[in-house]
PDB file of C-alpha atoms in Angstrom:
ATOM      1  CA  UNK A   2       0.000   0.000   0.000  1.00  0.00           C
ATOM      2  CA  UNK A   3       1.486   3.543  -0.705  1.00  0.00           C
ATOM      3  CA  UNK A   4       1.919   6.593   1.484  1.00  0.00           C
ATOM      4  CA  UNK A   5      -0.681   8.346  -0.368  1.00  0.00           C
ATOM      5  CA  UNK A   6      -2.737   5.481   0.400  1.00  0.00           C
ATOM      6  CA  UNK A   7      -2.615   5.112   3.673  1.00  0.00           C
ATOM      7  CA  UNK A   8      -2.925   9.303   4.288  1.00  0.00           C
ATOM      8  CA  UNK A   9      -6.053   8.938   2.395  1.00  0.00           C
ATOM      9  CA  UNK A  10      -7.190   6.213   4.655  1.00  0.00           C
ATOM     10  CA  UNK A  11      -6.045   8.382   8.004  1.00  0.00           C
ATOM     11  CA  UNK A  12      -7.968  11.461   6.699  1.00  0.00           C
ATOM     12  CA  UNK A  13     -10.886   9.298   5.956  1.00  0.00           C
ATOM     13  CA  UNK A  14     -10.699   7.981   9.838  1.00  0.00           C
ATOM     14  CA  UNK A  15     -10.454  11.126  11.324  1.00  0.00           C
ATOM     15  CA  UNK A  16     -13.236  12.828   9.655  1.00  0.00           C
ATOM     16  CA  UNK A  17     -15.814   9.378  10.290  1.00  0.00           C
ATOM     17  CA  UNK A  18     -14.427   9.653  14.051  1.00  0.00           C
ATOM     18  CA  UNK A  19     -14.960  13.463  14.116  1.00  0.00           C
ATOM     19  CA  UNK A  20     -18.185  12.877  12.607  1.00  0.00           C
ATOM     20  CA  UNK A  21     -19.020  10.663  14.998  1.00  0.00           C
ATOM     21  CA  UNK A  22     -17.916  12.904  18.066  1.00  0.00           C
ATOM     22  CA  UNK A  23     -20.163  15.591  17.185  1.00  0.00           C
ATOM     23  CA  UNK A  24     -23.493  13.620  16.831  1.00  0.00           C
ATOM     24  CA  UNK A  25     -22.454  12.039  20.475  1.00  0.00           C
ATOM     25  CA  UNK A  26     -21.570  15.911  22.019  1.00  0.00           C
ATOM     26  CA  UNK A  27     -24.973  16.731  20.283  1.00  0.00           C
ATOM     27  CA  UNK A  28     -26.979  14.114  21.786  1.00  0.00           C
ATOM     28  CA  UNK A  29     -25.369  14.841  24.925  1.00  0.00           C
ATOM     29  CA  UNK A  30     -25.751  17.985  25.181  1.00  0.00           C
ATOM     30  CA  UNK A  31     -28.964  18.111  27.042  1.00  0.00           C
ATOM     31  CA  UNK A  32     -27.467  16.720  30.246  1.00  0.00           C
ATOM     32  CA  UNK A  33     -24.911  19.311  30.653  1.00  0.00           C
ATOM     33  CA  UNK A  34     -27.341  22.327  30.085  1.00  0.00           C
ATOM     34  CA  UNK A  35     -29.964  23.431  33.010  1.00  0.00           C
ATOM     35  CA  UNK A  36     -32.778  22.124  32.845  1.00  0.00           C
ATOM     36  CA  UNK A  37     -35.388  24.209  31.121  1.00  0.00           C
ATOM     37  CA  UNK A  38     -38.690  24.852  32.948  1.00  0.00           C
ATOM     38  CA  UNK A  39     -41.678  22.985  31.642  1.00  0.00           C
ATOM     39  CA  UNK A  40     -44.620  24.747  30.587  1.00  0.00           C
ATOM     40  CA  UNK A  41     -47.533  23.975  32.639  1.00  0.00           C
ATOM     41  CA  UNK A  42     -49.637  21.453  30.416  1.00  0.00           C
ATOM     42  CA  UNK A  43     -52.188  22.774  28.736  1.00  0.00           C
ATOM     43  CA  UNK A  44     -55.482  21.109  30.047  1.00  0.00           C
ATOM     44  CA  UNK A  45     -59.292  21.327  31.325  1.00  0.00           C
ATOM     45  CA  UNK A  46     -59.551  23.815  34.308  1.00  0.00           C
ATOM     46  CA  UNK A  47     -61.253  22.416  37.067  1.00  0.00           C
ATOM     47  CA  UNK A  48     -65.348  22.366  36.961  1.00  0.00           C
ATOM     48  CA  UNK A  49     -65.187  23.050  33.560  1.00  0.00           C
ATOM     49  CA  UNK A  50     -67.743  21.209  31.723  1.00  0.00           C
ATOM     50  CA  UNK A  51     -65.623  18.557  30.184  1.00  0.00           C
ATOM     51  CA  UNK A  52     -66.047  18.589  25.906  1.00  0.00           C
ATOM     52  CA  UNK A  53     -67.988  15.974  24.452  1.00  0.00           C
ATOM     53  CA  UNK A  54     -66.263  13.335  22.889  1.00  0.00           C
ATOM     54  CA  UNK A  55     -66.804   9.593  21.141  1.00  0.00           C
ATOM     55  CA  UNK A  56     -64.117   6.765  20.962  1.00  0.00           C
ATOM     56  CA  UNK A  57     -63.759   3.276  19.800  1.00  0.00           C
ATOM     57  CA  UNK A  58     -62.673   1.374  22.434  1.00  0.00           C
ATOM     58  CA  UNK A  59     -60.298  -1.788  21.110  1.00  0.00           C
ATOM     59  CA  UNK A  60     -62.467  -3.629  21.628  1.00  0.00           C
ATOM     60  CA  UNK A  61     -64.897  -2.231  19.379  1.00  0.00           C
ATOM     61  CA  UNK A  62     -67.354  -0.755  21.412  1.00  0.00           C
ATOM     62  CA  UNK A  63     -67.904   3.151  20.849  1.00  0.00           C
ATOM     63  CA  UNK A  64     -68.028   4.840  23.904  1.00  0.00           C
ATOM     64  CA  UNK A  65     -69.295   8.836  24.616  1.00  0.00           C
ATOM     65  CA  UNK A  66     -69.039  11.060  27.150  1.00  0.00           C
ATOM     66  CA  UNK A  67     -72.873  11.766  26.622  1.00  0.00           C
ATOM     67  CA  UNK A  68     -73.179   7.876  27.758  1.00  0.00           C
ATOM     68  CA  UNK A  69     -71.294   8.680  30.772  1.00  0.00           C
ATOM     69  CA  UNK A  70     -72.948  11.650  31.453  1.00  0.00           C
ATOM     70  CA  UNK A  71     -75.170  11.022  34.076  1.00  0.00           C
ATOM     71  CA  UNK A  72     -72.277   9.157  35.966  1.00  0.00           C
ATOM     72  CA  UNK A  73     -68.028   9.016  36.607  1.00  0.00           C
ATOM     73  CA  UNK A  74     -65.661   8.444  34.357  1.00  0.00           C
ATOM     74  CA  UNK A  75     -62.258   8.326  35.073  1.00  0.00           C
ATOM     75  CA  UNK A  76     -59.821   9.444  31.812  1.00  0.00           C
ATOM     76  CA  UNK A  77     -56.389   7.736  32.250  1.00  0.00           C
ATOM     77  CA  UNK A  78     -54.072   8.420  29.777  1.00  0.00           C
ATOM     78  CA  UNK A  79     -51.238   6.084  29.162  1.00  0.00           C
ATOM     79  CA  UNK A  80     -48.452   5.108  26.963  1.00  0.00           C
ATOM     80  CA  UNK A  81     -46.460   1.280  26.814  1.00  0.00           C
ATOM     81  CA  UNK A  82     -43.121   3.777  26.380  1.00  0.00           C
ATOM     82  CA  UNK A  83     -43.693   5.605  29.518  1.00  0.00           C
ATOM     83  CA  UNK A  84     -42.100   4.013  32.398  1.00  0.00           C
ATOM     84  CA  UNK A  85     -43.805   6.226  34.779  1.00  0.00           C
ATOM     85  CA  UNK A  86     -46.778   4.245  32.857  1.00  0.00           C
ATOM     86  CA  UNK A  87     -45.143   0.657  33.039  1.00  0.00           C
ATOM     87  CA  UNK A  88     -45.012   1.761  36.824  1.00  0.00           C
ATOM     88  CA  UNK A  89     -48.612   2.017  37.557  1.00  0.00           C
ATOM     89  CA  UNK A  90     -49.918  -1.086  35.250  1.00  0.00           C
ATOM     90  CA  UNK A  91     -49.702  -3.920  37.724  1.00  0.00           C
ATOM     91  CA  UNK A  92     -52.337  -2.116  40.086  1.00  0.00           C
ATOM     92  CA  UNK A  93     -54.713  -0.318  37.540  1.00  0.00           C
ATOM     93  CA  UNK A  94     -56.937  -3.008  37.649  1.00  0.00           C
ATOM     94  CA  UNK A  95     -57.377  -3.592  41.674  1.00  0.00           C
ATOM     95  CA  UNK A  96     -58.253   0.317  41.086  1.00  0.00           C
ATOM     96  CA  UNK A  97     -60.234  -0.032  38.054  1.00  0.00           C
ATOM     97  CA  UNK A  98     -62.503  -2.720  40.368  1.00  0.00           C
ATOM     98  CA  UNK A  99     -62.400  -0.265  43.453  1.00  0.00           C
ATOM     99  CA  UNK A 100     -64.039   2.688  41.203  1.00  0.00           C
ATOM    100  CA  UNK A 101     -66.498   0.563  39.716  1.00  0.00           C
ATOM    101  CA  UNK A 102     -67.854  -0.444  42.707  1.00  0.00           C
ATOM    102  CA  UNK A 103     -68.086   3.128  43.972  1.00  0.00           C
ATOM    103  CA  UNK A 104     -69.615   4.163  40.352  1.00  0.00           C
ATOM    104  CA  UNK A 105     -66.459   5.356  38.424  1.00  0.00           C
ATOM    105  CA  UNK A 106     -66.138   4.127  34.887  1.00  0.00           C
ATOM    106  CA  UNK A 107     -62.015   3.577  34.108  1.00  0.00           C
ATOM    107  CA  UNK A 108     -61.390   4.501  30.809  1.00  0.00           C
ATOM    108  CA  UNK A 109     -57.064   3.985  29.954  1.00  0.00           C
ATOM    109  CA  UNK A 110     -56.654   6.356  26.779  1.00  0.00           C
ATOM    110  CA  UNK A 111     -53.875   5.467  24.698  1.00  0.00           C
ATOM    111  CA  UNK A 112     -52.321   7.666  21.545  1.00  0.00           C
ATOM    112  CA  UNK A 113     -51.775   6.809  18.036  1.00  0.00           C
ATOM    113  CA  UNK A 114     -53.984   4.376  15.910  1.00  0.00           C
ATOM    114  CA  UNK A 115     -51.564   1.813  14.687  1.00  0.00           C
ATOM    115  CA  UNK A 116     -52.491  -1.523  14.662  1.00  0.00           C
ATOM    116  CA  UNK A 117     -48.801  -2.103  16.754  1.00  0.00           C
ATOM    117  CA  UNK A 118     -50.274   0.126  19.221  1.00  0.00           C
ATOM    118  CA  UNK A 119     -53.673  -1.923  19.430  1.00  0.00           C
ATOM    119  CA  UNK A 120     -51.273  -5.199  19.931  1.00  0.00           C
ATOM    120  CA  UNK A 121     -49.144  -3.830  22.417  1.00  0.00           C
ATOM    121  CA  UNK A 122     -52.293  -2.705  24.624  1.00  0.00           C
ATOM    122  CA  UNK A 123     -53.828  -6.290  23.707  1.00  0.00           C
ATOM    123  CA  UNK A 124     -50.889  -7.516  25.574  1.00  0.00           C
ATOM    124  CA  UNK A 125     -50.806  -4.937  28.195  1.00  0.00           C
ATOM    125  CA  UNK A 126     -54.684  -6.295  29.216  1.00  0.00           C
ATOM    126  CA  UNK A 127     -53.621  -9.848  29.274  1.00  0.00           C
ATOM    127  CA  UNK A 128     -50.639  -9.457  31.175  1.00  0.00           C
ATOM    128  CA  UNK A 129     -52.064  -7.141  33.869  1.00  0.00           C
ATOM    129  CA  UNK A 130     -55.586  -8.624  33.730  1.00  0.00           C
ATOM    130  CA  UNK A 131     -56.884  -5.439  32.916  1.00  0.00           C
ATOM    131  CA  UNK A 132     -60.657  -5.307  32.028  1.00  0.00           C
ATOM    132  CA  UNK A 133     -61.201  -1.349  31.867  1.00  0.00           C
ATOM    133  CA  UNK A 134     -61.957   0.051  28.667  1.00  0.00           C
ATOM    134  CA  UNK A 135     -59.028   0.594  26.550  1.00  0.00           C
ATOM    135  CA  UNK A 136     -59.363   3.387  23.721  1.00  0.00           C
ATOM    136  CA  UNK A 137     -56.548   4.581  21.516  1.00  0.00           C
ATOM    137  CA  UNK A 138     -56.869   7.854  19.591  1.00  0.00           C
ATOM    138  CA  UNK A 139     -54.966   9.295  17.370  1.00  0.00           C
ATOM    139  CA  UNK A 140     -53.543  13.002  17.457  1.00  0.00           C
ATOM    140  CA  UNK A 141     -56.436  15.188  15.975  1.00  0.00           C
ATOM    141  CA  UNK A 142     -58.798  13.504  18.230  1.00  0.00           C
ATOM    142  CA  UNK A 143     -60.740  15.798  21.006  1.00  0.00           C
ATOM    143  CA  UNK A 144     -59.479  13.571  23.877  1.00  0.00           C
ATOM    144  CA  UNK A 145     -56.169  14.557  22.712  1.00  0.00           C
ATOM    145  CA  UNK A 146     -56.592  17.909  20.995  1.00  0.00           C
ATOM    146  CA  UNK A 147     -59.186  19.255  23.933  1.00  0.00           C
ATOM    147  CA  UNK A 148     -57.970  17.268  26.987  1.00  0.00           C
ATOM    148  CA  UNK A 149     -54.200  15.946  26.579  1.00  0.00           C
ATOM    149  CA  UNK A 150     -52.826  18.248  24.038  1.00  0.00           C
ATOM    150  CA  UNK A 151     -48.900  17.744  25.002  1.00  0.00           C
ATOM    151  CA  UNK A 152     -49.945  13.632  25.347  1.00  0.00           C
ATOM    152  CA  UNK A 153     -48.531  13.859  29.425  1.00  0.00           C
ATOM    153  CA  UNK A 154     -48.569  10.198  30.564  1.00  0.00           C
ATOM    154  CA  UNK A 155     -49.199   8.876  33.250  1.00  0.00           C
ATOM    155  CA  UNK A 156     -51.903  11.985  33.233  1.00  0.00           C
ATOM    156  CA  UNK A 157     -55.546  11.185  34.477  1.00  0.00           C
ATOM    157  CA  UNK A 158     -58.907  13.045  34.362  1.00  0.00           C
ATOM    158  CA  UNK A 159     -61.967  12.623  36.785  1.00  0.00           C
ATOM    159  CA  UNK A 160     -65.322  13.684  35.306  1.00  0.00           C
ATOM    160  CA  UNK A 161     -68.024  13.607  36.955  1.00  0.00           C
ATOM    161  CA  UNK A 162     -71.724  14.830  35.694  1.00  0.00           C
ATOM    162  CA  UNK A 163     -69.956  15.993  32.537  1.00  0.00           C
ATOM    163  CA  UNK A 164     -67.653  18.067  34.946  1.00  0.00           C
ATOM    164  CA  UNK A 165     -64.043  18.152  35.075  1.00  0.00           C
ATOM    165  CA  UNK A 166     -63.660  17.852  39.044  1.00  0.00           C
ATOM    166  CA  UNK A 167     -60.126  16.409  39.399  1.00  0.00           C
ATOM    167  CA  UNK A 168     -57.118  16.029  36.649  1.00  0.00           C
ATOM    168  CA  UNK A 169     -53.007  15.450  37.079  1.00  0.00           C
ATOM    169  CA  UNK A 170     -50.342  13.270  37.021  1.00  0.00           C
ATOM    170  CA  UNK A 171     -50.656   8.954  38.735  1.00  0.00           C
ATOM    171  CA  UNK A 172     -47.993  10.415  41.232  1.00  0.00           C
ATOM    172  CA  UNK A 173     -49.842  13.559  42.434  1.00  0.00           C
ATOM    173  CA  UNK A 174     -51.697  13.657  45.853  1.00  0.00           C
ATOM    174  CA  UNK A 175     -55.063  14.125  43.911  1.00  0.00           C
ATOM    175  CA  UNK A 176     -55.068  10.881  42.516  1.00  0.00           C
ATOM    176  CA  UNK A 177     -53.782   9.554  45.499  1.00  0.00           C
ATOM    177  CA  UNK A 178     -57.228  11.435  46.785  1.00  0.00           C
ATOM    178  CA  UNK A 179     -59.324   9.778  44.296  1.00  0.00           C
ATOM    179  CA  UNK A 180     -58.050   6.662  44.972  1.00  0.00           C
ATOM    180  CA  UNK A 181     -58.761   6.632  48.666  1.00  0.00           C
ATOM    181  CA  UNK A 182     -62.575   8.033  47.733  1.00  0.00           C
ATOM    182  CA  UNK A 183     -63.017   5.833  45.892  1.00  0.00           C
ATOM    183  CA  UNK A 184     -61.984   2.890  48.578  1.00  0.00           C
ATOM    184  CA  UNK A 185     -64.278   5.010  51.209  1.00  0.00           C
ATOM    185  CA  UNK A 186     -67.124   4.398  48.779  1.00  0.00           C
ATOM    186  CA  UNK A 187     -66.559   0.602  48.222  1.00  0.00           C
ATOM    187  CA  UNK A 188     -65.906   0.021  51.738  1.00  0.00           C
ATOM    188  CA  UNK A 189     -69.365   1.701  52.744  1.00  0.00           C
ATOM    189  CA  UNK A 190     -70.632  -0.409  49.674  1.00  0.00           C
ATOM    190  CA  UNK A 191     -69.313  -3.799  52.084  1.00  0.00           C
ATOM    191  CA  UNK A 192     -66.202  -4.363  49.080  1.00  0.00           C
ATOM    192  CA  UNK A 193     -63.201  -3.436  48.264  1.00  0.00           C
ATOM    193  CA  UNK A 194     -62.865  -4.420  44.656  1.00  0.00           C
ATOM    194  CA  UNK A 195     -61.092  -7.681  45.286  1.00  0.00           C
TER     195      UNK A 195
END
């Protein structure tokens, strides 16, 4: 092999490296930088009527906030790539039992309308046991337009009488609230939700 050869070769090398440095320093870059504050996500104010809305569930049944109405409905938006998500799975369904008993209606709203994303929440039932209503919707859809425009997950709404009354994040102390009103209510019922 000649000089000019192996120069050629060297040059080639460092540019492929160099090229490589700067997408790593560019994907990295984020963790050296403050943090930038998150704008507050853009939802339903409290006792706001909630909007109307109408959504296949997967398993084919359409269901409508007009339905629900007269009653509770809990909005639970959810994604299989959010760990904070993954998190809360194995006990959505004790709770989805616990606020049916005390009248609530769990709805899990997923995003996109890909059949992939249909399977994956097929599985996600099975493995938890899950048997709320599952609906996935895709991005001009009012439940994510109207109440989950920046698609926050693990993110939850609680409507009752066609009013927003609660809304946040799983980890917040209002669903933690909910939660435990909704035990109260199945306890004075005589169950739990087991």
């Amino acid at each position: 092999m000649s000089t000019e050869t192996l120069v050629l070769l060297l040059w080639i090398a460092v540019f492929a490296n160099s090229f490589l440095l700067f997408r790593v320093i560019r994907k990295l870059r984020p963790l050296f930088e403050p943090p930038k504050e998150l704008p507050e996500i853009p939802s339903l104010p409290l006792d706001a009527p909630a909007p109307p809305f109408d959504a296949e569930s997967i398993d084919g049944a359409i269901l409508s906030l007009g339905d629900l109405a007269e009653s509770s409905v809990a909005l639970v938006f959810v994604s299989q790539d959010c760990a904070g998500c993954r998190a809360h799975f194995p006990n959505l369904e004790k709770i989805n039992r616990i606020a049916k008993v005390s009248g609530t209606r769990m709805v899990l709203v997923g995003f996109t309308d890909s059949f992939s994303q249909r399977e994956a929440h097929d599985v996600l039932r099975a493995r938890h046991q899950i048997t709320a209503d599952i609906v996935i919707v895709a991005r001009k859809h009012v439940l994510r337009r109207l109440y989950n425009p920046r698609g926050a997950t693990p993110f939850f709404y609680h409507v009752e009488d066609g009013v927003v009354r609660r809304k946040g994040a799983l980890d917040t102390e209002n669903w933690a609230e909910m939660v435990k009103y909704w035990q109260a209510l199945a306890r004075s019922q005589g169950s739990t939700g087991r």
